[in-house]
Amino acid sequence: MDVLIIGAGPTGLTAATALASKGIICRVVERKSEPSELSRAVGIMPVTIDALKSLGVADAFLAEAMPLRKMHVLRDEKTLVYLDNSGNEYRDRVPLGLPQNRTEGILRDALMDKGVQVEYDLSVTKISTSADKAEAHFSDNTSGEFDWVIAADGIQSTVREQLQIGYPGIDLPGKWSIADVDIVGDFDSEEITLDLYGRDCQFTLILPIEKYRARIASSTEDALGNMRLPLNIGSVRRTGTFQISIRQAETYRKNRVLLAGDAAHCHSPVGGKGMNLGMADAIAAAMSIVYGNVGQYSYTRRKVGASVVKKTEIARYLISSENPLAKSLFWFSAKCISSIPPLHRAFMKQWTSV
Ligand SMILES: Cc1cc2nc3c(=O)[nH]c(=O)nc-3n(C[C@H](O)[C@H](O)[C@H](O)COP(=O)(O)OP(=O)(O)OC[C@H]3O[C@@H](n4cnc5c(N)ncnc54)[C@H](O)[C@@H]3O)c2cc1C
């Protein structure tokens, strides 16, 4: 069977790994000339680790990633909630901190072992599909016919556009920002810290990604300039701003082409689910090809995607809304989760699944 994967982000690499685990060696093409050293996603959920275990590639993730067992929520630098999962059943079922470039690196290494090598500097320029095949044209003026194509070509997906699949939704005004920094001195690499501040309800999030390295994310355009928490920053590795879109493709399939990952959905990074959702799409797409039940793919994955987009949007609204009622609801829920064990467990279950 000839399968083409377009895009070597986390979604495309996971799809190729899933196919390789079933003995299907596919082509993976990537527009960039080399692997990116930059990271967007920094959180891997336990369900994703479970899925990677089934593909035989979880050990390297578990060896390298930071378990994020504690969550400290502050309001104007004063503790509002402190959740510690070190001593409960979630101790080893917490999100893991790992830069996205390392997630991609681990998957690429696993693929190399199976004989799959990403073809960099090669993009798909044109695609067409009928009931029994898909044809792709590449930037080096070659073309090929494939039984199946998995389009994991990200939020600006060329494939989605060429196949005229709608991507309705909204683009939020304003920009958020990130900074990846090295920390000097005391640092709890198991703790996520969220500081909510000001009347206009901004926030800063500190998320460990290595023992002495953290991602700082902010609802403002200047993550470092608006840092109010005492964090001894050594060097700044990168900074960046980004805009949030909330969109979902009208269908995840057209004939022989399946959309997966950001090509199929996007939402705010609150909760850290986007990449995890894409990796789950990737495995579902690959397995539906392997087991011949592609007919179910769009319906089932769109349903899961719609639910994640909706929950993420509720969480983003509660965290960043200026509405006093939403604020009160957020604080009340946070207090209940930290003081009522069944609610703490329900929250962990919700948060760590995709
Ligand atoms: C600031 C920020 C923080 C985030 N944090 C988290 C987090 O903590 N946890 C989480 O789960 N998610 C997070 N996300 C979301 C996550 O980064 C994305 O969901 C994830 O990168 C999507 O992966 P993907 O492989 O679908 O797409 P991408 O990573 O965008 O990969 C698509 C690839 O396709 C290639 N490509 C595009 N067009 C073509 C073409 N025509 N031919 C060949 N190749 C092509 C691109 O070069 C690219 O490499 C975050 C996002 C942002 C912006």
CSV table of C-alpha atoms and ligand atoms in Angstrom, one decimal:
chain,number,residue,atom,x,y,z
A,1,MET,CA,0.0,0.0,0.0
A,2,ASP,CA,1.4,3.5,-0.9
A,3,VAL,CA,0.8,6.1,1.7
A,4,LEU,CA,2.0,9.7,1.7
A,5,ILE,CA,2.2,11.9,4.8
A,6,ILE,CA,2.4,15.6,4.2
A,7,GLY,CA,4.1,17.5,7.0
A,8,ALA,CA,6.7,16.3,9.6
A,9,GLY,CA,5.3,18.0,12.7
A,10,PRO,CA,4.1,15.9,15.6
A,11,THR,CA,1.0,14.8,13.8
A,12,GLY,CA,2.7,13.6,10.6
A,13,LEU,CA,5.6,11.9,12.5
A,14,THR,CA,3.1,10.1,14.8
A,15,ALA,CA,1.0,8.9,11.7
A,16,ALA,CA,4.2,7.6,10.1
A,17,THR,CA,5.2,5.8,13.4
A,18,ALA,CA,1.8,4.3,13.7
A,19,LEU,CA,1.9,3.0,10.1
A,20,ALA,CA,5.4,1.7,10.6
A,21,SER,CA,4.3,-0.2,13.7
A,22,LYS,CA,2.0,-2.2,11.4
A,23,GLY,CA,4.7,-2.7,8.8
A,24,ILE,CA,3.7,0.0,6.4
A,25,ILE,CA,6.6,2.1,5.3
A,26,CYS,CA,5.3,5.4,4.0
A,27,ARG,CA,6.7,8.6,2.4
A,28,VAL,CA,6.9,11.7,4.6
A,29,VAL,CA,7.5,15.0,2.9
A,30,GLU,CA,8.2,18.3,4.8
A,31,ARG,CA,8.4,21.8,3.4
A,32,LYS,CA,11.1,23.0,5.8
A,33,SER,CA,14.7,22.4,4.8
A,34,GLU,CA,15.5,20.8,8.2
A,35,PRO,CA,13.9,19.9,11.6
A,36,SER,CA,12.8,22.9,13.6
A,37,GLU,CA,14.7,23.7,16.8
A,38,LEU,CA,11.7,25.8,18.0
A,39,SER,CA,9.0,24.5,20.2
A,40,ARG,CA,5.3,25.5,20.4
A,41,ALA,CA,3.7,22.6,22.4
A,42,VAL,CA,5.4,21.7,25.7
A,43,GLY,CA,2.9,19.3,27.3
A,44,ILE,CA,2.3,15.7,26.6
A,45,MET,CA,-0.7,14.1,28.3
A,46,PRO,CA,-0.7,10.6,29.9
A,47,VAL,CA,-3.2,9.3,27.3
A,48,THR,CA,-0.7,10.3,24.6
A,49,ILE,CA,2.0,8.3,26.4
A,50,ASP,CA,-0.4,5.3,26.5
A,51,ALA,CA,-0.9,5.6,22.8
A,52,LEU,CA,2.8,5.9,22.2
A,53,LYS,CA,3.4,2.8,24.4
A,54,SER,CA,1.1,0.9,22.0
A,55,LEU,CA,3.4,2.0,19.2
A,56,GLY,CA,6.5,0.9,21.2
A,57,VAL,CA,8.0,4.4,21.4
A,58,ALA,CA,7.0,5.7,24.9
A,59,ASP,CA,10.2,4.9,26.8
A,60,ALA,CA,12.3,7.7,25.3
A,61,PHE,CA,9.5,10.2,26.2
A,62,LEU,CA,9.3,8.9,29.8
A,63,ALA,CA,13.1,9.1,30.2
A,64,GLU,CA,13.3,12.7,29.0
A,65,ALA,CA,10.1,14.5,29.9
A,66,MET,CA,9.4,16.3,33.2
A,67,PRO,CA,6.4,15.0,35.2
A,68,LEU,CA,4.3,18.1,36.2
A,69,ARG,CA,2.8,16.9,39.5
A,70,LYS,CA,2.0,20.2,41.1
A,71,MET,CA,-0.1,23.2,40.1
A,72,HIS,CA,0.1,26.5,41.9
A,73,VAL,CA,-2.5,29.1,41.0
A,74,LEU,CA,-2.0,32.6,42.3
A,75,ARG,CA,-4.2,35.8,42.2
A,76,ASP,CA,-2.0,38.9,42.2
A,77,GLU,CA,1.0,36.8,43.5
A,78,LYS,CA,-1.1,35.4,46.4
A,79,THR,CA,-1.8,31.6,46.5
A,80,LEU,CA,-5.4,30.9,45.4
A,81,VAL,CA,-5.0,27.1,44.9
A,82,TYR,CA,-2.2,24.6,45.3
A,83,LEU,CA,-2.8,21.1,43.8
A,84,ASP,CA,-0.2,18.4,44.6
A,85,ASN,CA,-0.5,15.0,42.8
A,86,SER,CA,2.8,13.6,44.2
A,87,GLY,CA,1.0,11.4,46.7
A,88,ASN,CA,-2.1,10.3,44.9
A,89,GLU,CA,-3.1,8.0,42.1
A,90,TYR,CA,-2.3,10.7,39.6
A,91,ARG,CA,1.4,10.7,40.6
A,92,ASP,CA,2.4,8.9,37.4
A,93,ARG,CA,-0.6,10.2,35.3
A,94,VAL,CA,0.2,13.8,35.1
A,95,PRO,CA,1.1,15.9,32.0
A,96,LEU,CA,4.8,15.8,31.0
A,97,GLY,CA,6.8,18.8,30.1
A,98,LEU,CA,8.9,18.4,26.9
A,99,PRO,CA,9.7,20.9,24.1
A,100,GLN,CA,7.9,20.0,20.9
A,101,ASN,CA,11.2,19.8,19.0
A,102,ARG,CA,12.3,17.0,21.3
A,103,THR,CA,8.9,15.2,20.8
A,104,GLU,CA,9.6,15.4,17.0
A,105,GLY,CA,13.2,14.3,17.5
A,106,ILE,CA,12.2,11.2,19.4
A,107,LEU,CA,9.6,10.3,16.8
A,108,ARG,CA,12.1,10.9,13.9
A,109,ASP,CA,14.7,8.6,15.6
A,110,ALA,CA,12.1,5.9,16.0
A,111,LEU,CA,11.1,6.2,12.4
A,112,MET,CA,14.8,6.0,11.2
A,113,ASP,CA,15.0,2.7,13.1
A,114,LYS,CA,12.1,1.5,11.0
A,115,GLY,CA,13.6,2.7,7.8
A,116,VAL,CA,11.5,5.8,7.3
A,117,GLN,CA,13.4,9.0,6.6
A,118,VAL,CA,11.6,12.4,6.3
A,119,GLU,CA,12.2,14.1,2.9
A,120,TYR,CA,12.9,17.7,3.9
A,121,ASP,CA,12.8,20.6,1.6
A,122,LEU,CA,10.0,19.0,-0.4
A,123,SER,CA,6.5,20.3,-0.3
A,124,VAL,CA,3.2,19.3,-1.9
A,125,THR,CA,2.2,22.0,-4.3
A,126,LYS,CA,-1.0,20.4,-5.8
A,127,ILE,CA,-3.2,17.6,-4.8
A,128,SER,CA,-6.3,15.9,-6.3
A,129,THR,CA,-8.2,12.8,-5.2
A,130,SER,CA,-10.8,10.5,-6.6
A,131,ALA,CA,-12.7,7.5,-5.0
A,132,ASP,CA,-9.7,5.1,-5.4
A,133,LYS,CA,-6.5,7.2,-5.4
A,134,ALA,CA,-4.8,10.6,-4.7
A,135,GLU,CA,-2.3,12.3,-6.8
A,136,ALA,CA,0.3,14.7,-5.4
A,137,HIS,CA,2.6,17.2,-7.2
A,138,PHE,CA,5.8,18.1,-5.4
A,139,SER,CA,8.0,21.3,-5.4
A,140,ASP,CA,10.8,19.4,-7.3
A,141,ASN,CA,8.4,19.0,-10.2
A,142,THR,CA,7.8,15.3,-9.6
A,143,SER,CA,4.4,13.7,-8.8
A,144,GLY,CA,3.1,10.5,-7.4
A,145,GLU,CA,-0.1,8.4,-7.0
A,146,PHE,CA,-1.0,7.1,-3.6
A,147,ASP,CA,-3.6,4.8,-2.1
A,148,TRP,CA,-4.0,7.1,0.9
A,149,VAL,CA,-2.7,10.6,1.9
A,150,ILE,CA,-2.6,11.9,5.5
A,151,ALA,CA,-2.5,15.7,5.4
A,152,ALA,CA,-0.7,16.8,8.5
A,153,ASP,CA,0.3,20.1,7.0
A,154,GLY,CA,-0.7,22.4,9.9
A,155,ILE,CA,-3.0,25.3,10.4
A,156,GLN,CA,-2.4,26.9,7.0
A,157,SER,CA,-2.9,23.5,5.2
A,158,THR,CA,-2.4,23.7,1.5
A,159,VAL,CA,-4.3,20.3,1.1
A,160,ARG,CA,-7.3,21.6,3.0
A,161,GLU,CA,-7.4,24.7,0.8
A,162,GLN,CA,-6.9,22.8,-2.5
A,163,LEU,CA,-9.6,20.3,-1.7
A,164,GLN,CA,-11.9,23.2,-0.8
A,165,ILE,CA,-12.6,21.9,2.7
A,166,GLY,CA,-14.0,24.8,4.8
A,167,TYR,CA,-12.3,25.7,8.1
A,168,PRO,CA,-14.9,27.9,9.8
A,169,GLY,CA,-14.3,29.6,13.1
A,170,ILE,CA,-12.9,32.8,14.5
A,171,ASP,CA,-9.6,34.6,15.0
A,172,LEU,CA,-9.3,36.2,18.5
A,173,PRO,CA,-8.1,39.8,18.7
A,174,GLY,CA,-4.8,40.5,20.4
A,175,LYS,CA,-1.6,38.5,20.8
A,176,TRP,CA,-0.3,36.2,23.5
A,177,SER,CA,3.4,35.6,24.0
A,178,ILE,CA,6.0,33.0,25.1
A,179,ALA,CA,9.6,32.9,26.3
A,180,ASP,CA,11.7,29.8,26.8
A,181,VAL,CA,14.3,30.5,29.6
A,182,ASP,CA,17.1,28.8,31.5
A,183,ILE,CA,16.6,29.1,35.3
A,184,VAL,CA,19.4,29.7,37.8
A,185,GLY,CA,19.1,28.5,41.4
A,186,ASP,CA,16.1,27.1,43.1
A,187,PHE,CA,13.4,25.8,40.7
A,188,ASP,CA,10.7,23.2,41.3
A,189,SER,CA,10.7,21.4,37.9
A,190,GLU,CA,7.5,19.5,38.9
A,191,GLU,CA,5.4,22.7,39.4
A,192,ILE,CA,3.2,24.6,36.9
A,193,THR,CA,2.6,28.1,38.1
A,194,LEU,CA,-0.3,30.3,36.9
A,195,ASP,CA,-0.4,33.9,38.1
A,196,LEU,CA,-3.6,35.8,37.4
A,197,TYR,CA,-3.3,39.6,37.8
A,198,GLY,CA,-4.7,43.0,37.2
A,199,ARG,CA,-8.3,44.2,36.7
A,200,ASP,CA,-8.1,43.2,33.0
A,201,CYS,CA,-7.3,39.6,34.1
A,202,GLN,CA,-4.0,38.9,32.4
A,203,PHE,CA,-2.0,35.8,33.3
A,204,THR,CA,1.5,34.4,33.3
A,205,LEU,CA,2.1,30.7,33.2
A,206,ILE,CA,5.4,29.0,34.1
A,207,LEU,CA,5.8,25.5,32.8
A,208,PRO,CA,9.0,23.5,33.4
A,209,ILE,CA,10.3,21.8,30.2
A,210,GLU,CA,13.7,20.6,31.6
A,211,LYS,CA,15.2,20.5,35.0
A,212,TYR,CA,16.4,24.1,34.8
A,213,ARG,CA,14.4,25.4,31.8
A,214,ALA,CA,10.9,26.7,31.6
A,215,ARG,CA,8.3,28.0,29.1
A,216,ILE,CA,6.8,31.3,30.2
A,217,ALA,CA,3.5,32.0,28.5
A,218,SER,CA,1.5,35.2,28.8
A,219,SER,CA,-1.9,36.6,27.7
A,220,THR,CA,0.0,39.8,26.9
A,221,GLU,CA,2.4,40.5,24.0
A,222,ASP,CA,5.5,40.6,26.4
A,223,ALA,CA,5.9,37.4,28.5
A,224,LEU,CA,9.1,38.6,30.1
A,225,GLY,CA,8.2,42.2,30.6
A,226,ASN,CA,5.0,41.2,32.4
A,227,MET,CA,6.6,38.5,34.6
A,228,ARG,CA,5.7,39.4,38.3
A,229,LEU,CA,6.8,36.1,39.9
A,230,PRO,CA,10.3,35.7,41.5
A,231,LEU,CA,12.1,33.5,38.9
A,232,ASN,CA,15.8,33.7,38.5
A,233,ILE,CA,16.2,33.8,34.8
A,234,GLY,CA,19.7,33.0,33.4
A,235,SER,CA,19.5,33.1,29.7
A,236,VAL,CA,16.5,33.6,27.3
A,237,ARG,CA,16.5,31.0,24.6
A,238,ARG,CA,13.6,32.4,22.5
A,239,THR,CA,10.7,34.7,22.7
A,240,GLY,CA,7.7,35.0,20.4
A,241,THR,CA,4.1,36.2,20.0
A,242,PHE,CA,1.1,34.3,18.5
A,243,GLN,CA,-2.5,34.9,17.7
A,244,ILE,CA,-5.3,32.4,18.6
A,245,SER,CA,-7.7,31.0,16.1
A,246,ILE,CA,-10.6,28.7,17.0
A,247,ARG,CA,-11.5,26.6,13.9
A,248,GLN,CA,-12.4,23.1,12.8
A,249,ALA,CA,-12.5,21.6,9.3
A,250,GLU,CA,-16.0,20.9,7.9
A,251,THR,CA,-14.8,17.3,7.2
A,252,TYR,CA,-11.6,15.4,8.0
A,253,ARG,CA,-11.8,13.3,4.8
A,254,LYS,CA,-12.2,13.8,1.1
A,255,ASN,CA,-12.0,10.5,-0.9
A,256,ARG,CA,-8.4,9.2,-0.3
A,257,VAL,CA,-7.2,12.2,1.7
A,258,LEU,CA,-7.5,12.4,5.5
A,259,LEU,CA,-6.8,15.6,7.4
A,260,ALA,CA,-5.2,15.4,10.9
A,261,GLY,CA,-3.8,17.7,13.5
A,262,ASP,CA,-3.8,21.5,13.1
A,263,ALA,CA,-4.9,21.0,9.5
A,264,ALA,CA,-8.2,19.8,11.0
A,265,HIS,CA,-8.6,22.0,14.1
A,266,CYS,CA,-7.0,24.7,16.1
A,267,HIS,CA,-7.7,26.4,19.4
A,268,SER,CA,-6.0,28.3,22.3
A,269,PRO,CA,-3.1,26.5,24.0
A,270,VAL,CA,-4.9,26.7,27.4
A,271,GLY,CA,-4.9,23.2,28.8
A,272,GLY,CA,-2.1,22.1,26.5
A,273,LYS,CA,-4.2,19.8,24.3
A,274,GLY,CA,-3.6,20.8,20.6
A,275,MET,CA,-0.6,18.6,19.8
A,276,ASN,CA,-2.0,15.7,21.8
A,277,LEU,CA,-5.3,15.9,19.9
A,278,GLY,CA,-3.3,15.9,16.6
A,279,MET,CA,-1.2,12.9,17.6
A,280,ALA,CA,-4.5,11.0,18.5
A,281,ASP,CA,-5.9,11.9,15.1
A,282,ALA,CA,-2.7,10.7,13.5
A,283,ILE,CA,-3.0,7.2,15.1
A,284,ALA,CA,-6.7,7.0,14.3
A,285,ALA,CA,-6.0,7.9,10.7
A,286,ALA,CA,-3.2,5.4,10.3
A,287,MET,CA,-5.1,2.6,12.0
A,288,SER,CA,-8.2,3.3,9.9
A,289,ILE,CA,-6.1,2.9,6.8
A,290,VAL,CA,-4.5,-0.3,8.2
A,291,TYR,CA,-7.8,-1.9,9.2
A,292,GLY,CA,-9.8,-0.6,6.3
A,293,ASN,CA,-12.4,1.4,8.2
A,294,VAL,CA,-11.6,4.9,6.9
A,295,GLY,CA,-15.4,5.5,6.6
A,296,GLN,CA,-15.6,6.2,10.4
A,297,TYR,CA,-12.6,8.5,10.6
A,298,SER,CA,-14.0,11.9,9.9
A,299,TYR,CA,-17.1,11.4,12.0
A,300,THR,CA,-15.4,10.0,15.1
A,301,ARG,CA,-12.4,12.4,15.1
A,302,ARG,CA,-14.5,15.5,14.3
A,303,LYS,CA,-16.6,14.7,17.3
A,304,VAL,CA,-13.6,14.3,19.6
A,305,GLY,CA,-12.1,17.5,18.1
A,306,ALA,CA,-15.3,19.5,18.6
A,307,SER,CA,-15.4,18.5,22.3
A,308,VAL,CA,-11.8,19.5,22.9
A,309,VAL,CA,-12.2,22.8,21.1
A,310,LYS,CA,-15.3,23.6,23.1
A,311,LYS,CA,-13.8,22.7,26.5
A,312,THR,CA,-10.6,24.6,25.7
A,313,GLU,CA,-12.6,27.6,24.8
A,314,ILE,CA,-14.5,27.5,28.1
A,315,ALA,CA,-11.2,27.2,30.0
A,316,ARG,CA,-9.7,30.1,28.1
A,317,TYR,CA,-12.8,32.2,28.7
A,318,LEU,CA,-12.9,31.4,32.5
A,319,ILE,CA,-9.1,32.2,32.9
A,320,SER,CA,-8.9,35.3,30.8
A,321,SER,CA,-12.4,36.8,30.9
A,322,GLU,CA,-12.9,40.3,32.5
A,323,ASN,CA,-16.5,39.3,33.2
A,324,PRO,CA,-16.9,39.3,37.1
A,325,LEU,CA,-19.3,36.4,37.0
A,326,ALA,CA,-16.8,34.2,35.0
A,327,LYS,CA,-14.0,35.3,37.3
A,328,SER,CA,-16.0,34.3,40.4
A,329,LEU,CA,-17.0,31.0,38.8
A,330,PHE,CA,-13.3,30.3,38.0
A,331,TRP,CA,-12.1,31.1,41.5
A,332,PHE,CA,-15.0,29.1,43.1
A,333,SER,CA,-14.3,26.1,40.9
A,334,ALA,CA,-10.6,26.3,41.6
A,335,LYS,CA,-11.2,26.4,45.4
A,336,CYS,CA,-13.6,23.4,45.2
A,337,ILE,CA,-11.1,21.4,43.1
A,338,SER,CA,-8.3,22.0,45.6
A,339,SER,CA,-10.3,21.2,48.7
A,340,ILE,CA,-12.8,18.4,47.6
A,341,PRO,CA,-10.8,15.2,46.7
A,342,PRO,CA,-13.5,13.7,44.3
A,343,LEU,CA,-13.5,17.1,42.4
A,344,HIS,CA,-9.7,17.1,42.4
A,345,ARG,CA,-9.8,13.6,40.8
A,346,ALA,CA,-12.5,14.6,38.3
A,347,PHE,CA,-10.5,17.6,37.3
A,348,MET,CA,-7.3,15.5,36.8
A,349,LYS,CA,-9.2,13.0,34.7
A,350,GLN,CA,-10.7,15.7,32.5
A,351,TRP,CA,-7.5,17.6,32.1
A,352,THR,CA,-5.2,14.7,31.3
A,353,SER,CA,-7.4,13.0,28.7
A,354,VAL,CA,-7.8,14.1,25.2
B,1,LIG,C1,2.4,29.0,21.8
B,1,LIG,C2,1.8,27.6,21.6
B,1,LIG,C3,1.9,26.7,22.6
B,1,LIG,C4,1.3,25.4,22.5
B,1,LIG,N1,1.4,24.6,23.5
B,1,LIG,C5,0.8,23.4,23.4
B,1,LIG,C6,1.0,22.4,24.5
B,1,LIG,O1,1.6,22.6,25.5
B,1,LIG,N2,0.4,21.2,24.3
B,1,LIG,C7,-0.2,20.9,23.1
B,1,LIG,O2,-0.8,19.7,23.0
B,1,LIG,N3,-0.3,21.7,22.1
B,1,LIG,C8,0.2,23.0,22.2
B,1,LIG,N4,0.1,23.8,21.1
B,1,LIG,C9,-0.4,23.4,19.8
B,1,LIG,C10,0.6,22.6,19.0
B,1,LIG,O3,1.8,23.3,18.9
B,1,LIG,C11,0.0,22.2,17.6
B,1,LIG,O4,-1.3,21.7,17.8
B,1,LIG,C12,0.9,21.2,16.9
B,1,LIG,O5,2.2,21.8,16.6
B,1,LIG,C13,0.2,20.8,15.6
B,1,LIG,O6,1.0,19.8,15.0
B,1,LIG,P1,0.8,19.4,13.5
B,1,LIG,O7,1.9,18.4,13.2
B,1,LIG,O8,-0.6,19.1,13.2
B,1,LIG,O9,1.2,20.8,12.7
B,1,LIG,P2,2.5,21.6,12.6
B,1,LIG,O10,3.3,21.4,13.8
B,1,LIG,O11,2.2,22.9,12.2
B,1,LIG,O12,3.3,20.8,11.4
B,1,LIG,C14,2.9,20.9,10.1
B,1,LIG,C15,4.1,20.7,9.2
B,1,LIG,O13,3.7,20.6,7.9
B,1,LIG,C16,4.7,21.3,7.0
B,1,LIG,N5,4.0,21.7,5.8
B,1,LIG,C17,3.0,22.6,5.6
B,1,LIG,N6,2.6,22.7,4.4
B,1,LIG,C18,3.3,21.7,3.7
B,1,LIG,C19,3.3,21.2,2.3
B,1,LIG,N7,2.5,21.8,1.4
B,1,LIG,N8,4.1,20.2,2.0
B,1,LIG,C20,5.0,19.7,2.9
B,1,LIG,N9,5.0,20.1,4.2
B,1,LIG,C21,4.2,21.1,4.6
B,1,LIG,C22,5.1,22.5,7.9
B,1,LIG,O14,6.3,23.0,7.5
B,1,LIG,C23,5.1,21.8,9.3
B,1,LIG,O15,6.4,21.3,9.6
B,1,LIG,C24,0.7,25.1,21.3
B,1,LIG,C25,0.6,26.0,20.2
B,1,LIG,C26,1.2,27.3,20.4
B,1,LIG,C27,1.1,28.3,19.2
